[in-house]
Amino acid sequence: PIVFGPTELPQVSKWGYLRALDISFVTDPVAVRPLVPAELDLPERPTVIISRRSFDQVDYLAGHGYEELCVGISVIHNGEEGTTRGNFWPVMWVDQVRPITVGREFTGFAKLGADFSPIRDQSEELSWEMSEYGTVLARGKVRNAKPVDDVALEKIAQAGSIGYAFCSRYIPPVVNSPGVDEVTRCEMRSQITSVQVGEGELELFSPSWKDAPNGARAMSALASLPILQLRRAMVIEGSSSFDRSTITALPRTRSLSSATTAVAASGSAR
């Protein structure tokens, strides 16, 4: 709250430990296009990643951690500085309030609240479940995960050391204020220390609004995406950092008024 003074967040935040269970699939570009802003292009075979993440030793949480489910779509941005590839993150779910607020306000990560089961580790199977008001939204499993060799680990760690996240930062307009409607790009850094590869299994549900008023619409859109090819699942461990000075608003390709009109016409608000 601004009346208590400026932000307590460091410019560079650090997550001392993370574990990500990544399940990804190739989908139809026509089907996924409505979930991606016009400022971003899609590859010929766009990939959707469902990443179930556990964080610990988070600096802005005084060393505490949180649980998260991130949904990303592979995208391309062609700007004046050249071509940048990364993921657009249309929605995320988090089990704590502060990461939700921080992510939305600074970067534009579209975060919602949810409950997470502990990640179950048994019989060479890692599994998780996410729910809202007791209604299951998604389930995932990674089976038969085996460590990659040192050469593959080095390649993956190098490729994943710097990544680009694209988000949609939106604050509705009010009287005498135009609001904020912009696509942002930021640079994320990771130090990957362990990678396992296995077989993924994913269930995305489409609950009613009554049963899941926060996530029903997002889940309906995600559950309708065709899974053309399920890729190998990955279990990644390491740490990460984020310099907030890298958050950049992309040049606009549409006006706030047109975006607001489109939202109003659909009978919904973001």
mmCIF file of C-alpha atoms in Angstrom:
data_model
loop_
_atom_site.group_PDB
_atom_site.id
_atom_site.type_symbol
_atom_site.label_atom_id
_atom_site.label_comp_id
_atom_site.label_asym_id
_atom_site.label_seq_id
_atom_site.Cartn_x
_atom_site.Cartn_y
_atom_site.Cartn_z
ATOM 1 C CA PRO A 1 0.000 0.000 0.000
ATOM 2 C CA ILE A 2 1.535 3.270 -1.168
ATOM 3 C CA VAL A 3 0.552 5.287 1.934
ATOM 4 C CA PHE A 4 3.062 3.214 3.935
ATOM 5 C CA GLY A 5 5.987 4.214 1.742
ATOM 6 C CA PRO A 6 7.792 3.044 -1.402
ATOM 7 C CA THR A 7 8.097 -0.573 -2.435
ATOM 8 C CA GLU A 8 10.210 -2.889 -0.318
ATOM 9 C CA LEU A 9 11.117 -4.988 -3.352
ATOM 10 C CA PRO A 10 14.754 -5.115 -4.415
ATOM 11 C CA GLN A 11 15.455 -4.175 -8.010
ATOM 12 C CA VAL A 12 16.898 -7.645 -8.539
ATOM 13 C CA SER A 13 14.870 -10.391 -6.853
ATOM 14 C CA LYS A 14 16.282 -13.843 -6.186
ATOM 15 C CA TRP A 15 14.618 -17.196 -5.785
ATOM 16 C CA GLY A 16 17.171 -19.351 -3.976
ATOM 17 C CA TYR A 17 15.521 -22.622 -4.966
ATOM 18 C CA LEU A 18 13.035 -23.664 -7.611
ATOM 19 C CA ARG A 19 11.729 -26.928 -8.943
ATOM 20 C CA ALA A 20 9.655 -26.989 -12.112
ATOM 21 C CA LEU A 21 7.638 -29.893 -13.463
ATOM 22 C CA ASP A 22 7.175 -28.924 -17.106
ATOM 23 C CA ILE A 23 4.630 -30.600 -19.361
ATOM 24 C CA SER A 24 4.369 -29.131 -22.851
ATOM 25 C CA PHE A 25 2.489 -29.819 -26.054
ATOM 26 C CA VAL A 26 2.284 -28.538 -29.603
ATOM 27 C CA THR A 27 -1.046 -26.928 -30.426
ATOM 28 C CA ASP A 28 -2.897 -25.391 -33.384
ATOM 29 C CA PRO A 29 -1.789 -21.781 -34.059
ATOM 30 C CA VAL A 30 -5.307 -20.787 -35.084
ATOM 31 C CA ALA A 31 -6.753 -22.121 -31.825
ATOM 32 C CA VAL A 32 -4.177 -20.436 -29.593
ATOM 33 C CA ARG A 33 -4.002 -17.106 -31.465
ATOM 34 C CA PRO A 34 -6.855 -15.467 -29.453
ATOM 35 C CA LEU A 35 -4.818 -15.929 -26.251
ATOM 36 C CA VAL A 36 -1.792 -14.014 -27.607
ATOM 37 C CA PRO A 37 -1.616 -10.199 -28.032
ATOM 38 C CA ALA A 38 -1.342 -8.774 -31.538
ATOM 39 C CA GLU A 39 2.129 -7.424 -30.758
ATOM 40 C CA LEU A 40 3.491 -10.983 -30.731
ATOM 41 C CA ASP A 41 3.814 -13.574 -33.488
ATOM 42 C CA LEU A 42 3.426 -17.326 -33.200
ATOM 43 C CA PRO A 43 5.847 -19.924 -34.565
ATOM 44 C CA GLU A 44 4.530 -22.386 -37.116
ATOM 45 C CA ARG A 45 4.120 -25.018 -34.391
ATOM 46 C CA PRO A 46 3.430 -23.129 -31.153
ATOM 47 C CA THR A 47 4.118 -24.899 -27.875
ATOM 48 C CA VAL A 48 2.060 -24.566 -24.718
ATOM 49 C CA ILE A 49 3.958 -25.213 -21.506
ATOM 50 C CA ILE A 50 2.251 -26.087 -18.225
ATOM 51 C CA SER A 51 4.868 -25.536 -15.541
ATOM 52 C CA ARG A 52 4.127 -26.550 -11.938
ATOM 53 C CA ARG A 53 6.682 -24.666 -9.856
ATOM 54 C CA SER A 54 7.768 -24.673 -6.218
ATOM 55 C CA PHE A 55 9.846 -21.744 -4.958
ATOM 56 C CA ASP A 56 11.790 -21.337 -1.718
ATOM 57 C CA GLN A 57 14.270 -18.860 -0.235
ATOM 58 C CA VAL A 58 12.518 -15.929 -1.946
ATOM 59 C CA ASP A 59 14.134 -12.624 -0.971
ATOM 60 C CA TYR A 60 11.033 -10.409 -1.038
ATOM 61 C CA LEU A 61 9.176 -12.984 1.104
ATOM 62 C CA ALA A 62 11.917 -12.897 3.764
ATOM 63 C CA GLY A 63 13.092 -16.347 2.728
ATOM 64 C CA HIS A 64 9.677 -17.997 2.539
ATOM 65 C CA GLY A 65 8.399 -19.776 -0.567
ATOM 66 C CA TYR A 66 5.257 -20.349 -2.609
ATOM 67 C CA GLU A 67 3.632 -22.669 -5.141
ATOM 68 C CA GLU A 68 2.682 -21.733 -8.680
ATOM 69 C CA LEU A 69 1.302 -23.058 -11.961
ATOM 70 C CA CYS A 70 2.426 -21.146 -15.053
ATOM 71 C CA VAL A 71 0.912 -21.404 -18.526
ATOM 72 C CA GLY A 72 3.173 -20.207 -21.341
ATOM 73 C CA ILE A 73 2.857 -20.007 -25.126
ATOM 74 C CA SER A 74 5.922 -19.845 -27.374
ATOM 75 C CA VAL A 75 6.007 -16.522 -29.229
ATOM 76 C CA ILE A 76 8.228 -14.290 -31.364
ATOM 77 C CA HIS A 77 8.595 -10.527 -31.142
ATOM 78 C CA ASN A 78 10.025 -8.683 -34.136
ATOM 79 C CA GLY A 79 11.117 -5.271 -32.900
ATOM 80 C CA GLU A 80 13.531 -2.538 -33.897
ATOM 81 C CA GLU A 81 16.271 -4.268 -31.911
ATOM 82 C CA GLY A 82 15.705 -7.539 -33.742
ATOM 83 C CA THR A 83 13.885 -10.798 -33.110
ATOM 84 C CA THR A 84 13.239 -12.042 -29.588
ATOM 85 C CA ARG A 85 11.850 -15.474 -28.818
ATOM 86 C CA GLY A 86 10.250 -16.359 -25.526
ATOM 87 C CA ASN A 87 6.951 -17.249 -23.909
ATOM 88 C CA PHE A 88 3.797 -15.213 -23.474
ATOM 89 C CA TRP A 89 2.202 -16.045 -20.121
ATOM 90 C CA PRO A 90 -1.597 -15.636 -20.438
ATOM 91 C CA VAL A 91 -2.389 -16.922 -16.952
ATOM 92 C CA MET A 92 -0.755 -18.213 -13.789
ATOM 93 C CA TRP A 93 -2.077 -19.522 -10.496
ATOM 94 C CA VAL A 94 -0.360 -18.880 -7.148
ATOM 95 C CA ASP A 95 -1.117 -19.918 -3.575
ATOM 96 C CA GLN A 96 -0.056 -16.634 -1.916
ATOM 97 C CA VAL A 97 -1.255 -13.053 -2.212
ATOM 98 C CA ARG A 98 2.031 -11.132 -2.414
ATOM 99 C CA PRO A 99 3.484 -12.934 -5.443
ATOM 100 C CA ILE A 100 0.131 -12.355 -7.173
ATOM 101 C CA THR A 101 0.156 -8.629 -6.441
ATOM 102 C CA VAL A 102 3.834 -8.084 -7.227
ATOM 103 C CA GLY A 103 3.637 -9.984 -10.500
ATOM 104 C CA ARG A 104 0.555 -8.170 -11.730
ATOM 105 C CA GLU A 105 1.595 -4.639 -10.774
ATOM 106 C CA PHE A 106 5.203 -4.638 -11.952
ATOM 107 C CA THR A 107 5.350 -7.068 -14.852
ATOM 108 C CA GLY A 108 1.803 -7.845 -15.917
ATOM 109 C CA PHE A 109 1.824 -11.560 -15.045
ATOM 110 C CA ALA A 110 -1.880 -12.489 -15.067
ATOM 111 C CA LYS A 111 -1.930 -14.279 -11.724
ATOM 112 C CA LEU A 112 -4.946 -15.844 -10.011
ATOM 113 C CA GLY A 113 -5.259 -17.586 -6.655
ATOM 114 C CA ALA A 114 -5.546 -21.364 -6.268
ATOM 115 C CA ASP A 115 -4.867 -24.230 -3.884
ATOM 116 C CA PHE A 116 -2.183 -26.820 -4.593
ATOM 117 C CA SER A 117 -1.713 -30.331 -3.332
ATOM 118 C CA PRO A 118 1.831 -31.142 -2.229
ATOM 119 C CA ILE A 119 3.806 -32.669 -5.087
ATOM 120 C CA ARG A 120 3.580 -36.408 -4.529
ATOM 121 C CA ASP A 121 6.750 -38.359 -5.195
ATOM 122 C CA GLN A 122 6.187 -42.107 -5.289
ATOM 123 C CA SER A 123 6.911 -45.095 -7.501
ATOM 124 C CA GLU A 124 8.982 -43.048 -9.969
ATOM 125 C CA GLU A 125 6.042 -40.680 -10.435
ATOM 126 C CA LEU A 126 5.702 -36.996 -9.531
ATOM 127 C CA SER A 127 2.125 -35.767 -9.477
ATOM 128 C CA TRP A 128 0.228 -32.606 -8.551
ATOM 129 C CA GLU A 129 -3.276 -31.181 -8.450
ATOM 130 C CA MET A 130 -4.581 -27.600 -8.497
ATOM 131 C CA SER A 131 -8.040 -26.593 -7.288
ATOM 132 C CA GLU A 132 -10.313 -23.659 -6.515
ATOM 133 C CA TYR A 133 -12.901 -23.891 -3.717
ATOM 134 C CA GLY A 134 -12.373 -27.655 -3.777
ATOM 135 C CA THR A 135 -12.999 -27.922 -7.535
ATOM 136 C CA VAL A 136 -10.125 -29.477 -9.475
ATOM 137 C CA LEU A 137 -8.791 -27.247 -12.265
ATOM 138 C CA ALA A 138 -5.790 -29.250 -13.437
ATOM 139 C CA ARG A 139 -3.746 -32.361 -12.720
ATOM 140 C CA GLY A 140 -0.356 -33.421 -13.951
ATOM 141 C CA LYS A 141 2.103 -36.295 -13.701
ATOM 142 C CA VAL A 142 5.703 -36.885 -14.690
ATOM 143 C CA ARG A 143 6.604 -40.582 -14.842
ATOM 144 C CA ASN A 144 9.886 -42.418 -15.218
ATOM 145 C CA ALA A 145 11.991 -39.251 -14.996
ATOM 146 C CA LYS A 146 15.697 -39.929 -15.466
ATOM 147 C CA PRO A 147 18.637 -37.487 -15.172
ATOM 148 C CA VAL A 148 20.148 -36.293 -18.425
ATOM 149 C CA ASP A 149 23.881 -36.757 -18.975
ATOM 150 C CA ASP A 150 26.391 -34.005 -18.239
ATOM 151 C CA VAL A 151 26.629 -32.855 -21.854
ATOM 152 C CA ALA A 152 22.850 -32.471 -22.175
ATOM 153 C CA LEU A 153 22.656 -30.758 -18.780
ATOM 154 C CA GLU A 154 25.229 -28.196 -19.828
ATOM 155 C CA LYS A 155 23.356 -27.458 -23.068
ATOM 156 C CA ILE A 156 20.005 -27.106 -21.294
ATOM 157 C CA ALA A 157 21.521 -24.947 -18.555
ATOM 158 C CA GLN A 158 23.140 -22.679 -21.135
ATOM 159 C CA ALA A 159 19.970 -22.377 -23.211
ATOM 160 C CA GLY A 160 17.864 -21.685 -20.104
ATOM 161 C CA SER A 161 20.252 -19.231 -18.449
ATOM 162 C CA ILE A 162 18.455 -16.247 -19.998
ATOM 163 C CA GLY A 163 14.817 -16.304 -21.046
ATOM 164 C CA TYR A 164 12.301 -13.693 -22.143
ATOM 165 C CA ALA A 165 8.825 -13.429 -20.667
ATOM 166 C CA PHE A 166 6.037 -11.496 -22.359
ATOM 167 C CA CYS A 167 2.991 -10.385 -20.367
ATOM 168 C CA SER A 168 -0.112 -8.237 -20.726
ATOM 169 C CA ARG A 169 -0.147 -5.446 -18.129
ATOM 170 C CA TYR A 170 -3.668 -4.117 -17.754
ATOM 171 C CA ILE A 171 -5.410 -1.695 -15.378
ATOM 172 C CA PRO A 172 -8.970 -0.755 -16.391
ATOM 173 C CA PRO A 173 -9.647 2.883 -17.330
ATOM 174 C CA VAL A 174 -11.710 5.031 -14.962
ATOM 175 C CA VAL A 175 -13.030 8.588 -15.115
ATOM 176 C CA ASN A 176 -10.162 11.009 -15.871
ATOM 177 C CA SER A 177 -7.653 8.159 -16.255
ATOM 178 C CA PRO A 178 -6.875 6.179 -19.409
ATOM 179 C CA GLY A 179 -5.751 3.118 -17.458
ATOM 180 C CA VAL A 180 -2.895 0.896 -18.607
ATOM 181 C CA ASP A 181 -2.985 -1.569 -21.490
ATOM 182 C CA GLU A 182 0.427 -2.724 -22.706
ATOM 183 C CA VAL A 183 2.412 -5.801 -23.562
ATOM 184 C CA THR A 184 5.616 -6.078 -21.568
ATOM 185 C CA ARG A 185 8.846 -7.981 -22.012
ATOM 186 C CA CYS A 186 11.294 -8.856 -19.255
ATOM 187 C CA GLU A 187 14.485 -10.841 -18.932
ATOM 188 C CA MET A 188 14.596 -13.805 -16.552
ATOM 189 C CA ARG A 189 17.828 -15.513 -15.516
ATOM 190 C CA SER A 190 18.128 -19.079 -14.237
ATOM 191 C CA GLN A 191 20.911 -21.229 -12.866
ATOM 192 C CA ILE A 192 19.880 -24.799 -13.695
ATOM 193 C CA THR A 193 21.625 -27.477 -11.638
ATOM 194 C CA SER A 194 19.539 -30.587 -12.354
ATOM 195 C CA VAL A 195 17.376 -31.829 -15.238
ATOM 196 C CA GLN A 196 15.380 -35.027 -15.516
ATOM 197 C CA VAL A 197 13.371 -36.101 -18.550
ATOM 198 C CA GLY A 198 10.306 -38.332 -18.430
ATOM 199 C CA GLU A 199 6.771 -38.926 -19.656
ATOM 200 C CA GLY A 200 4.107 -36.314 -19.001
ATOM 201 C CA GLU A 201 0.405 -36.697 -18.381
ATOM 202 C CA LEU A 202 -1.917 -33.691 -18.207
ATOM 203 C CA GLU A 203 -5.589 -33.126 -17.394
ATOM 204 C CA LEU A 204 -7.168 -29.696 -17.872
ATOM 205 C CA PHE A 205 -10.732 -29.321 -16.650
ATOM 206 C CA SER A 206 -13.465 -26.862 -17.588
ATOM 207 C CA PRO A 207 -15.496 -26.212 -14.414
ATOM 208 C CA SER A 208 -18.562 -24.014 -14.197
ATOM 209 C CA TRP A 209 -18.308 -20.389 -13.094
ATOM 210 C CA LYS A 210 -20.234 -21.253 -9.948
ATOM 211 C CA ASP A 211 -17.682 -23.887 -8.955
ATOM 212 C CA ALA A 212 -14.589 -21.865 -9.922
ATOM 213 C CA PRO A 213 -15.485 -18.183 -10.331
ATOM 214 C CA ASN A 214 -11.858 -17.034 -10.628
ATOM 215 C CA GLY A 215 -10.469 -19.587 -13.039
ATOM 216 C CA ALA A 216 -13.421 -21.058 -14.959
ATOM 217 C CA ARG A 217 -13.084 -18.896 -18.082
ATOM 218 C CA ALA A 218 -9.329 -19.362 -18.334
ATOM 219 C CA MET A 219 -9.616 -23.113 -17.821
ATOM 220 C CA SER A 220 -12.319 -23.380 -20.471
ATOM 221 C CA ALA A 221 -10.007 -21.723 -23.009
ATOM 222 C CA LEU A 222 -7.015 -23.860 -22.056
ATOM 223 C CA ALA A 223 -8.973 -27.118 -22.017
ATOM 224 C CA SER A 224 -10.218 -26.429 -25.561
ATOM 225 C CA LEU A 225 -6.713 -26.188 -27.050
ATOM 226 C CA PRO A 226 -5.926 -29.218 -29.225
ATOM 227 C CA ILE A 227 -2.936 -31.295 -28.121
ATOM 228 C CA LEU A 228 -1.268 -32.151 -31.425
ATOM 229 C CA GLN A 229 1.891 -33.578 -29.893
ATOM 230 C CA LEU A 230 2.758 -34.160 -26.253
ATOM 231 C CA ARG A 231 6.443 -33.514 -25.705
ATOM 232 C CA ARG A 232 8.806 -35.089 -23.192
ATOM 233 C CA ALA A 233 8.242 -33.809 -19.678
ATOM 234 C CA MET A 234 11.063 -32.231 -17.697
ATOM 235 C CA VAL A 235 11.859 -31.839 -14.004
ATOM 236 C CA ILE A 236 14.176 -28.883 -13.537
ATOM 237 C CA GLU A 237 15.885 -27.688 -10.356
ATOM 238 C CA GLY A 238 18.033 -24.652 -9.675
ATOM 239 C CA SER A 239 17.682 -21.006 -8.735
ATOM 240 C CA SER A 240 16.674 -17.834 -10.555
ATOM 241 C CA SER A 241 16.815 -14.057 -10.501
ATOM 242 C CA PHE A 242 14.887 -11.207 -12.070
ATOM 243 C CA ASP A 243 16.080 -7.650 -12.670
ATOM 244 C CA ARG A 244 12.952 -5.477 -12.754
ATOM 245 C CA SER A 245 14.806 -2.791 -14.700
ATOM 246 C CA THR A 246 14.480 -5.099 -17.730
ATOM 247 C CA ILE A 247 10.683 -4.699 -17.816
ATOM 248 C CA THR A 248 9.914 -2.913 -21.086
ATOM 249 C CA ALA A 249 6.609 -1.937 -22.685
ATOM 250 C CA LEU A 250 6.453 -2.964 -26.338
ATOM 251 C CA PRO A 251 5.360 -0.519 -29.060
ATOM 252 C CA ARG A 252 1.613 -0.538 -29.392
ATOM 253 C CA THR A 253 -0.203 -2.087 -32.331
ATOM 254 C CA ARG A 254 -3.686 -1.243 -31.080
ATOM 255 C CA SER A 255 -5.224 1.513 -28.976
ATOM 256 C CA LEU A 256 -6.494 1.239 -25.426
ATOM 257 C CA SER A 257 -9.917 2.411 -26.539
ATOM 258 C CA SER A 258 -10.240 -0.366 -29.118
ATOM 259 C CA ALA A 259 -9.065 -2.966 -26.625
ATOM 260 C CA THR A 260 -11.501 -1.679 -24.011
ATOM 261 C CA THR A 261 -14.320 -1.707 -26.564
ATOM 262 C CA ALA A 262 -13.526 -5.304 -27.461
ATOM 263 C CA VAL A 263 -13.555 -6.328 -23.818
ATOM 264 C CA ALA A 264 -16.834 -4.547 -23.176
ATOM 265 C CA ALA A 265 -18.386 -6.116 -26.267
ATOM 266 C CA SER A 266 -17.514 -9.568 -24.991
ATOM 267 C CA GLY A 267 -19.361 -8.812 -21.759
ATOM 268 C CA SER A 268 -16.266 -9.394 -19.641
ATOM 269 C CA ALA A 269 -13.300 -7.688 -18.038
ATOM 270 C CA ARG A 270 -9.780 -9.004 -17.888
#
